[in-house]
XYZ file of C-alpha atoms in Angstrom:
646
model
C -0.487 0.139 -0.060
C 1.925 2.813 -1.518
C 0.930 6.550 1.457
C -0.395 8.706 -0.355
C 1.873 12.039 -1.523
C 1.001 15.382 0.843
C -0.795 18.151 -0.975
C 1.509 20.564 -2.770
C 1.267 24.244 -2.251
C -1.573 26.034 -3.488
C 0.208 28.722 -6.389
C 1.678 31.684 -6.121
C 0.437 34.806 -6.691
C 2.098 36.648 -9.365
C 2.963 39.731 -7.622
C 6.773 40.050 -8.409
C 5.289 44.325 -9.748
C 3.361 45.409 -7.314
C 3.909 49.339 -5.968
C 3.218 50.482 -3.092
C 1.817 54.307 -2.445
C 2.628 57.068 -1.673
C 1.637 58.029 1.699
C -0.922 60.971 1.698
C -3.620 61.429 4.321
C -5.928 59.682 1.890
C -4.311 56.611 3.460
C -4.693 57.368 6.716
C -7.194 55.532 8.937
C -9.412 57.935 10.281
C -9.433 56.298 14.564
C -7.454 59.000 16.502
C -3.717 59.734 16.866
C -3.156 56.926 14.251
C -1.066 56.755 11.128
C -1.710 53.442 10.184
C -2.620 52.315 6.452
C -6.546 52.060 5.442
C -7.446 47.975 4.754
C -6.917 47.766 1.161
C -5.488 44.039 -1.577
C -3.440 44.512 -4.687
C -5.424 43.816 -7.472
C -3.502 41.695 -9.825
C -5.089 41.833 -12.965
C -5.548 46.694 -12.026
C -2.407 47.018 -11.229
C -3.077 49.206 -7.914
C -4.897 48.490 -4.396
C -8.422 48.385 -3.844
C -9.996 48.913 -0.647
C -11.494 46.880 1.828
C -15.748 47.631 1.052
C -18.385 45.913 3.400
C -21.987 47.148 3.661
C -21.482 48.944 0.121
C -18.675 51.606 1.646
C -15.579 51.067 1.718
C -12.976 50.742 5.181
C -11.391 53.853 6.070
C -9.451 52.176 8.804
C -6.548 50.486 10.109
C -6.160 46.929 10.014
C -6.482 47.530 14.100
C -9.020 49.903 14.148
C -11.043 47.194 11.407
C -14.426 45.703 13.159
C -14.530 41.891 12.954
C -16.854 42.069 9.809
C -13.860 44.668 7.795
C -11.188 42.044 8.814
C -13.153 38.411 7.751
C -13.305 40.357 3.811
C -10.166 41.330 4.588
C -8.406 37.750 5.220
C -10.223 36.320 2.601
C -8.884 38.557 -0.007
C -5.669 36.849 0.964
C -3.973 34.870 -0.758
C -0.518 32.781 -0.427
C 1.981 35.752 -1.583
C -0.463 38.054 -2.095
C 1.050 40.975 -1.751
C 0.962 43.434 2.260
C 0.780 47.016 3.172
C 0.370 47.605 6.532
C 2.679 50.580 7.113
C 2.639 52.929 10.141
C -0.414 49.649 11.788
C -0.705 48.967 14.832
C 0.228 44.868 15.385
C -0.835 42.405 18.186
C 0.339 39.044 17.781
C -2.937 37.564 17.428
C -3.265 39.159 14.559
C 0.721 38.386 13.108
C -0.951 35.357 14.129
C -4.300 35.393 11.914
C -2.417 37.336 9.018
C 0.634 33.985 8.208
C -2.993 31.867 8.414
C -4.023 33.877 6.255
C -1.392 33.698 4.207
C -0.283 30.019 4.517
C 3.187 31.538 6.034
C 4.681 32.701 2.130
C 4.577 36.778 1.401
C 4.376 38.512 -1.635
C 5.859 41.792 -1.371
C 5.526 42.731 2.655
C 5.654 47.356 3.589
C 5.864 46.773 6.910
C 7.073 50.666 7.443
C 7.049 52.189 10.250
C 5.051 49.640 11.756
C 4.021 49.012 15.548
C 3.944 44.702 16.462
C 2.610 45.710 20.299
C 2.859 42.021 21.480
C 5.144 39.482 20.358
C 6.494 39.239 17.165
C 6.701 35.420 15.232
C 7.535 34.835 11.754
C 8.697 31.774 12.586
C 9.508 29.670 8.800
C 8.217 32.714 6.703
C 9.391 33.215 3.551
C 9.462 36.581 1.916
C 9.127 36.056 -1.969
C 8.836 39.594 -2.495
C 10.243 43.075 -1.457
C 10.120 43.396 2.015
C 10.325 46.518 3.985
C 10.043 46.596 8.559
C 11.953 50.268 8.288
C 12.018 52.280 11.478
C 9.555 49.564 12.500
C 9.419 48.393 16.843
C 9.257 45.517 18.006
C 7.950 46.107 21.525
C 8.339 42.416 22.263
C 10.792 40.024 21.527
C 10.902 38.932 17.335
C 11.373 36.043 16.561
C 12.934 35.501 12.530
C 14.633 31.643 12.706
C 14.074 30.640 9.251
C 12.052 32.658 7.559
C 13.348 33.421 3.529
C 13.825 36.962 2.135
C 13.162 35.978 -1.181
C 14.111 39.614 -2.472
C 15.520 42.303 -0.562
C 14.674 43.023 3.617
C 14.794 46.199 4.613
C 15.265 46.999 8.860
C 16.632 50.274 8.693
C 16.077 51.931 11.382
C 14.122 48.488 13.184
C 13.970 49.447 16.714
C 14.175 45.839 19.039
C 13.001 45.892 22.534
C 13.406 42.928 23.362
C 15.339 39.900 22.321
C 14.977 38.796 18.964
C 16.361 35.728 16.933
C 17.305 35.827 13.093
C 17.992 32.323 13.148
C 19.257 30.174 10.711
C 17.264 33.071 8.161
C 18.395 32.948 4.251
C 18.809 36.864 3.339
C 18.900 34.840 -0.438
C 19.481 39.416 -1.957
C 20.350 42.642 0.097
C 19.758 43.236 2.890
C 19.571 47.112 5.168
C 19.760 46.401 9.035
C 21.848 50.224 9.217
C 20.722 52.200 12.194
C 18.699 49.917 13.976
C 18.556 48.856 17.353
C 18.672 45.585 19.158
C 18.187 46.592 23.282
C 18.604 43.110 24.166
C 20.439 40.233 23.600
C 19.943 39.425 19.296
C 20.780 35.853 17.802
C 21.905 35.515 13.805
C 23.089 32.144 14.255
C 23.723 30.237 11.439
C 21.691 32.026 9.117
C 22.975 33.315 5.218
C 23.129 36.357 3.230
C 23.709 35.961 -0.322
C 23.759 39.704 -0.724
C 25.359 42.843 0.707
C 24.345 42.870 3.670
C 24.490 46.285 5.687
C 25.067 47.077 9.492
C 26.053 50.351 9.330
C 25.189 52.370 13.088
C 23.552 49.113 13.954
C 23.274 49.586 17.780
C 23.290 46.321 19.958
C 23.015 47.043 23.952
C 24.133 43.581 24.901
C 25.074 39.208 23.510
C 24.960 39.381 20.076
C 25.478 35.760 18.456
C 26.320 35.725 14.972
C 27.851 32.689 15.242
C 28.285 30.311 12.121
C 26.898 32.984 9.840
C 27.964 33.329 6.287
C 28.318 36.271 3.869
C 28.658 35.600 0.256
C 29.013 39.395 0.085
C 30.516 41.787 2.006
C 28.976 42.412 5.057
C 29.676 46.624 6.022
C 29.585 47.782 10.287
C 30.712 50.629 10.025
C 29.295 52.506 12.864
C 27.904 49.876 14.341
C 27.273 49.676 17.863
C 28.589 46.920 20.692
C 27.743 47.685 24.224
C 28.340 45.329 26.929
C 27.364 42.031 26.042
C 29.443 39.284 24.667
C 29.869 39.484 20.826
C 29.939 36.777 19.866
C 30.631 35.775 16.439
C 31.467 32.653 13.909
C 31.734 35.092 10.441
C 32.813 33.252 7.079
C 32.538 35.997 4.320
C 33.361 35.766 0.633
C 33.825 39.359 0.486
C 34.554 41.698 2.816
C 34.199 42.633 6.714
C 33.672 46.017 7.170
C 34.240 47.788 10.489
C 35.711 51.428 9.871
C 34.735 53.580 13.369
C 32.212 50.459 14.637
C 32.523 50.534 18.791
C 32.563 47.030 21.259
C 31.828 47.897 24.798
C 32.247 44.858 26.560
C 34.222 41.242 25.479
C 34.603 40.450 22.269
C 35.326 37.128 21.049
C 34.486 37.054 16.893
C 36.289 34.245 14.477
C 36.046 34.905 10.510
C 37.260 33.781 7.125
C 36.977 36.810 4.627
C 39.105 38.675 1.445
C 39.604 41.956 3.882
C 38.922 42.763 7.199
C 38.802 46.233 8.414
C 38.637 47.751 11.692
C 40.103 51.432 10.992
C 38.865 53.873 13.023
C 37.737 51.202 16.673
C 37.560 51.584 19.295
C 37.648 48.631 21.878
C 37.213 48.274 25.987
C 37.603 45.252 26.575
C 38.950 42.345 26.210
C 39.791 41.192 22.656
C 40.361 37.989 20.537
C 40.200 37.683 16.202
C 40.730 34.024 15.672
C 42.013 34.987 11.392
C 41.005 32.353 8.829
C 41.560 32.625 5.739
C 40.389 30.133 4.640
C 36.819 28.420 3.515
C 35.003 25.757 5.590
C 32.418 25.084 8.150
C 34.156 23.563 11.074
C 37.371 26.267 10.729
C 39.138 24.382 9.695
C 41.191 26.651 6.720
C 40.011 24.186 4.457
C 40.206 24.624 0.648
C 40.774 23.095 -2.489
C 44.487 23.419 -2.632
C 43.051 27.247 -2.181
C 43.432 29.252 0.319
C 41.435 33.219 0.764
C 43.831 36.164 1.678
C 42.926 37.990 4.500
C 43.900 41.509 5.434
C 43.497 42.957 8.108
C 43.208 46.580 8.904
C 43.835 48.069 11.806
C 44.354 51.385 11.338
C 43.505 54.222 14.665
C 42.284 52.056 16.421
C 40.442 53.548 19.859
C 41.168 50.750 22.611
C 41.599 50.496 25.858
C 44.623 49.439 27.148
C 43.541 47.187 31.032
C 42.214 44.082 28.138
C 44.341 42.157 26.015
C 44.241 42.070 22.772
C 44.764 38.673 20.825
C 44.354 38.374 17.134
C 45.414 34.787 16.249
C 45.006 33.469 12.981
C 45.838 29.792 11.633
C 49.257 28.269 10.391
C 50.011 29.671 7.252
C 52.090 26.093 6.255
C 50.706 22.796 5.956
C 51.771 19.744 7.607
C 53.311 16.818 5.214
C 50.198 14.502 4.319
C 47.429 17.314 5.445
C 45.441 17.767 1.987
C 43.280 20.485 2.081
C 38.980 19.871 1.031
C 36.593 22.157 -0.363
C 34.025 24.309 0.424
C 31.233 25.000 -2.215
C 29.327 27.502 -1.552
C 32.691 30.122 -1.505
C 33.999 27.578 -3.974
C 33.731 30.850 -5.834
C 34.516 34.129 -3.577
C 37.210 36.723 -5.531
C 40.642 35.276 -4.284
C 39.737 31.986 -3.779
C 41.913 31.157 -6.023
C 45.335 33.206 -4.419
C 48.469 31.221 -3.691
C 48.791 33.411 -0.720
C 47.764 31.201 2.289
C 48.353 33.745 5.966
C 46.709 36.344 7.966
C 47.752 39.397 6.627
C 47.230 42.940 8.829
C 48.132 45.951 6.107
C 47.902 48.843 8.672
C 48.234 49.269 12.518
C 48.930 53.285 12.248
C 47.323 55.726 14.665
C 46.735 52.101 17.311
C 47.902 52.155 20.536
C 49.213 47.696 20.531
C 49.493 47.709 24.528
C 48.446 43.532 24.959
C 48.232 42.968 21.054
C 49.252 40.357 20.385
C 49.434 38.598 17.060
C 49.807 34.919 16.362
C 50.721 33.279 12.484
C 49.620 36.105 11.090
C 51.663 38.290 7.586
C 52.973 41.464 8.990
C 55.319 41.743 5.698
C 52.671 44.295 4.805
C 52.244 46.096 7.957
C 53.051 50.599 8.757
C 54.252 49.773 12.336
C 56.331 53.871 11.611
C 52.540 55.923 13.605
C 51.501 52.994 15.868
C 51.828 53.633 18.780
C 53.247 51.587 22.073
C 54.562 49.534 19.226
C 57.564 47.981 22.251
C 55.063 46.348 23.506
C 53.650 44.399 21.069
C 53.901 40.632 20.649
C 54.458 38.905 17.660
C 54.697 35.211 18.174
C 53.790 31.544 16.259
C 55.312 31.544 13.427
C 54.006 35.734 11.408
C 55.507 37.367 8.080
C 58.101 39.010 7.304
C 58.430 40.747 4.719
C 62.477 39.341 3.062
C 65.709 40.645 1.155
C 67.162 41.442 -0.885
C 65.289 42.555 -1.876
C 64.489 43.089 -6.254
C 65.161 46.566 -7.574
C 67.219 48.020 -4.065
C 70.081 49.332 -6.178
C 72.997 51.699 -3.767
C 76.507 53.536 -3.073
C 78.534 50.971 -1.649
C 76.134 48.340 -1.381
C 77.171 45.072 -3.806
C 75.401 42.559 -2.115
C 72.124 42.396 0.562
C 71.347 39.581 3.372
C 68.646 37.491 4.535
C 65.989 39.345 6.850
C 63.681 40.174 8.373
C 62.590 43.877 7.212
C 59.385 46.577 7.035
C 57.780 47.918 4.604
C 58.809 51.130 4.879
C 61.894 50.383 4.279
C 61.797 48.467 1.371
C 59.833 51.690 0.489
C 62.370 53.639 1.496
C 64.588 52.398 -0.479
C 63.307 52.013 -4.019
C 63.481 55.511 -4.145
C 67.479 55.486 -3.797
C 67.551 53.976 -7.049
C 65.594 54.396 -10.685
C 62.894 51.569 -11.849
C 63.169 49.356 -14.476
C 60.115 46.993 -16.110
C 62.496 44.443 -14.265
C 62.290 45.280 -10.568
C 59.280 43.668 -8.683
C 58.658 46.492 -6.661
C 55.869 45.383 -4.217
C 53.743 49.342 -3.132
C 56.074 52.396 -4.625
C 54.607 55.013 -3.553
C 53.744 58.556 -5.802
C 56.231 60.408 -4.067
C 59.874 60.518 -2.233
C 58.437 63.045 -0.119
C 55.888 60.476 1.638
C 57.367 58.123 2.313
C 58.812 57.970 5.199
C 62.315 58.771 6.162
C 64.922 57.373 8.027
C 64.609 59.874 10.657
C 61.603 57.932 11.756
C 62.548 54.454 10.506
C 65.446 53.970 13.435
C 62.444 53.905 16.297
C 60.350 51.988 14.811
C 63.210 49.481 14.689
C 64.270 50.127 17.930
C 60.766 48.848 20.066
C 60.005 45.922 17.411
C 63.480 44.807 18.805
C 62.798 45.651 22.486
C 59.027 43.632 21.421
C 60.994 40.528 20.777
C 63.277 40.646 23.627
C 60.553 40.842 25.813
C 59.017 37.673 24.593
C 62.677 36.435 24.785
C 62.653 36.481 20.162
C 66.026 37.443 20.927
C 66.859 35.797 17.418
C 63.846 37.310 15.748
C 65.621 41.075 18.289
C 68.790 40.614 15.838
C 67.509 41.578 12.934
C 64.894 44.003 13.808
C 69.017 45.323 15.641
C 70.300 45.903 11.914
C 66.677 47.212 10.738
C 67.849 50.130 13.685
C 71.178 49.706 12.590
C 70.956 50.323 8.803
C 68.730 53.752 9.059
C 71.158 55.016 11.872
C 73.548 54.489 9.152
C 71.736 55.633 6.322
C 69.828 59.083 8.713
C 71.453 62.087 7.027
C 70.868 63.902 10.223
C 72.942 62.016 12.297
C 77.068 63.529 12.379
C 79.230 61.868 9.457
C 81.275 61.047 12.236
C 78.457 58.473 13.524
C 78.245 57.317 10.218
C 81.380 57.158 9.375
C 81.844 54.460 12.391
C 78.614 52.605 11.201
C 80.355 52.289 8.467
C 82.365 51.065 9.010
C 81.125 48.766 11.676
C 78.565 47.325 9.388
C 81.147 46.619 5.772
C 83.043 44.257 8.665
C 81.193 42.391 10.605
C 77.347 43.504 10.134
C 76.339 44.932 13.027
C 78.061 41.988 14.979
C 75.203 39.826 13.143
C 76.930 38.197 10.609
C 79.762 36.013 11.758
C 81.030 35.428 8.445
C 81.644 38.772 7.881
C 84.170 38.494 10.061
C 85.595 36.432 9.621
C 85.524 36.962 6.082
C 86.963 40.032 6.972
C 89.310 38.238 9.633
C 90.731 35.786 6.613
C 92.092 39.569 4.640
C 94.318 41.138 7.345
C 96.270 37.802 7.653
C 96.947 36.906 4.191
C 97.893 41.769 4.601
C 100.338 40.322 7.564
C 101.517 38.272 6.252
C 102.339 39.399 2.945
C 103.734 42.746 4.516
C 105.831 40.239 6.429
C 107.361 38.756 4.346
C 107.910 41.449 1.925
C 108.954 44.690 5.313
C 108.545 42.663 9.049
C 111.834 39.582 8.894
C 115.287 41.012 8.260
C 116.993 39.796 5.712
C 119.773 38.425 9.212
C 119.392 37.108 12.054
C 122.076 37.995 14.686
C 123.976 34.421 14.976
C 125.913 33.069 18.564
C 127.393 30.958 19.484
C 128.139 29.376 23.376
C 131.622 29.634 24.037
C 132.226 27.922 28.021
C 130.907 29.152 31.226
C 133.329 32.027 33.340
C 133.194 32.092 37.774
C 134.688 35.069 39.719
C 133.401 37.202 42.578
C 130.820 40.187 40.985
C 133.333 42.634 40.967
C 135.904 41.029 39.207
C 132.844 40.762 36.599
C 131.194 43.846 36.201
C 134.660 45.383 35.851
C 135.029 43.376 33.287
C 131.487 44.880 31.409
C 130.079 42.081 31.400
C 126.650 41.611 31.628
C 126.316 39.650 35.153
C 122.554 37.714 35.497
C 119.941 39.191 38.950
C 121.601 36.364 41.284
C 124.913 38.586 41.186
C 125.452 42.240 42.966
C 128.482 44.006 42.847
C 128.052 46.186 45.461
C 129.310 42.895 47.690
C 131.343 41.329 46.615
C 132.651 39.071 48.926
C 129.473 37.189 48.140
C 128.974 34.170 46.120
C 130.537 33.700 42.872
C 129.423 34.476 39.860
C 128.853 31.877 36.462
C 127.724 33.775 33.130
C 127.825 31.931 30.281
C 129.591 33.724 27.291
C 129.439 33.959 24.146
C 130.424 34.928 20.840
C 129.027 35.800 17.255
C 127.506 38.510 14.371
C 125.492 40.050 16.609
C 123.009 42.928 13.784
C 120.220 44.668 13.637
C 116.400 43.504 12.601
C 116.537 45.813 9.953
C 114.630 45.805 6.296
C 115.698 43.632 4.323
C 117.312 45.304 0.744
C 116.915 42.737 -1.009
C 115.389 41.703 -4.272
C 111.277 41.104 -4.085
C 111.368 38.405 -5.096
C 113.749 37.426 -2.664
C 112.177 37.385 -0.322
C 109.703 35.299 -0.451
C 111.156 32.098 0.490
C 109.788 28.909 2.437
C 111.996 30.017 5.393
C 110.582 33.381 5.721
C 107.340 32.300 5.064
C 107.284 29.602 7.740
C 108.204 32.761 10.482
C 105.617 35.007 8.162
C 103.145 32.635 8.564
C 103.518 32.003 13.018
C 103.181 35.007 13.556
C 99.826 35.733 11.818
C 98.123 32.731 13.101
C 98.161 34.237 16.250
C 95.524 36.879 16.866
C 95.864 36.591 20.925
C 97.206 40.602 22.276
C 98.608 39.132 24.740
C 100.938 35.885 23.135
C 103.829 37.583 23.381
C 106.500 37.217 20.126
C 109.395 35.817 20.457
C 111.077 36.677 16.517
C 112.855 39.353 16.377
C 111.554 42.158 13.465
C 111.581 44.940 11.700
C 110.126 47.600 13.899
C 107.496 48.173 10.896
C 107.130 44.103 11.169
C 106.575 44.439 15.072
C 103.988 47.093 14.095
C 102.176 45.079 11.643
C 102.144 41.294 13.774
C 100.556 44.160 16.877
C 97.946 45.916 14.524
C 97.645 41.828 13.498
C 96.676 40.652 17.165
C 95.073 43.751 17.341
C 92.966 43.281 14.356
C 92.605 39.214 14.410
C 91.129 39.016 18.010
C 88.712 41.515 16.940
C 86.870 40.108 14.131
C 87.263 36.556 15.803
C 84.786 37.560 18.628
C 83.279 40.053 16.219
C 82.869 36.742 14.479
C 81.709 34.441 18.277
C 79.600 38.157 18.811
C 77.242 36.986 15.592
C 76.745 33.575 16.037
C 76.346 34.060 19.551
C 73.030 36.224 18.465
C 71.484 33.921 15.986
C 71.625 30.980 19.269
C 70.062 32.806 22.163
C 68.080 31.341 24.241
């Protein structure tokens, strides 16, 4: 036995071309102090609104003030999908229930502009097949739009909700306008879906706001929105941009976002903030999407917030683990920039923002402008943050032949590009309009200093070393500093990379050793050394030895002739001064002289005395070699220490 099929829904009234009359006194209810729309129904045949007629007369009252007979006529004329015009009409819970029953919960075009819902407003499961307007409507009690479908534009501009409001599972297939709406109690948008742009500009949320698992197919705009004392919990998935320009959050905030761009410019925060950012498109926020990931561009410029509370920005790990495979979600596969290869959440602007107790985790800061940020030394960069790296294509400057790899800020990259003429082969990151608008080294050095301190406070000494290098570079190129300081910094950079390039210090050390070795062979080692041999020993008292002009050992004293006899070694031979060699230059390069020179320069300790007989220039060369060798070896050790320091 087969089960009977459920009855099919009756066909909807074709009402897509409905137009609403401009408001006039002729449409106003005749009851005292009532501005409600007089009862009327839409006539598709005539293409206009027809007044309700009872006893041969047109009704001159609104639905709220109509008598039972007029209401019955009105209910009987309604069909599923019929348009309704109830502007400025007071609506009770019973009246709204009868309206939904007559329309079988399927509305056509509906105009509730400035309507007054005096009791509980229940639109659960309703379907609006035409444009719907609740602009400046008042909901004195609770309102529920759970599971409601808005097939065309939904206008709730300026609507006022005095009690709890629900849009759980609501589906907005066209644009939605919540501008200047006010929610005096909790509002819940759990699992709501917006297929077009949605605007919450200047919207007021007095209590808790729940935006968990909300999906925006295009832009979501919260410019000027005011979230008062309640908790803001949001889990937003957006294929476009989410804008919170000049928004304000007075209560704690926990927002998890998947979006293309996220803008918090001039936003004010007064409590704990946690931004969990993800560029992926997946319901469970597992940052997965068909082998690609949309970029989240985050702007936090000119924010005003309380430094008493932490501000956390938590992004997913931008790197895949071995064997990790990205899944797909059809809802966002066609999102703009979905094919982008960039995977990290990118922070673009921090200018004018107080970064006290701000924590950025796994955030791409390669495009971030740190120049005008406040209290930058108190920011925390955690996880695997991504920085701009050198060498950069197009960097050219006098006296610079190469750039070692290090982390930099985008402002330095922009400044360096103003120092050279760009060619078509130069990959310019963000070319400035004019060089005058680019921050100069004098303003970039403090930025690097504050970032270095921030990383040092976070115990990231190797990471802080790159910012120390950047600080010294900006001081070296700062034309406002004394020339002596710049010359000293240039020398420091050349020989050791500011104590951070061990390879450079070792290379300079090898050059010093090579030059010293050559100088010793050519000028430092005497042409002929002193040659002596031992003949014998003489034993006599100190007086006799002193008269013989023999050199006495320290144990002998001529003032005491009765003392112990002294024993003196007598030598003979040629004694010559260690003068510079005068023979031919080619004759000075012998294996014997090379061995002596190598023995001298191989000793880099300043306190290791040399036993070789050297010329005057040789002594200077040996001393300089030991001094510079000790210095360069110390710089190399310092550079290694800076890279492995805990």
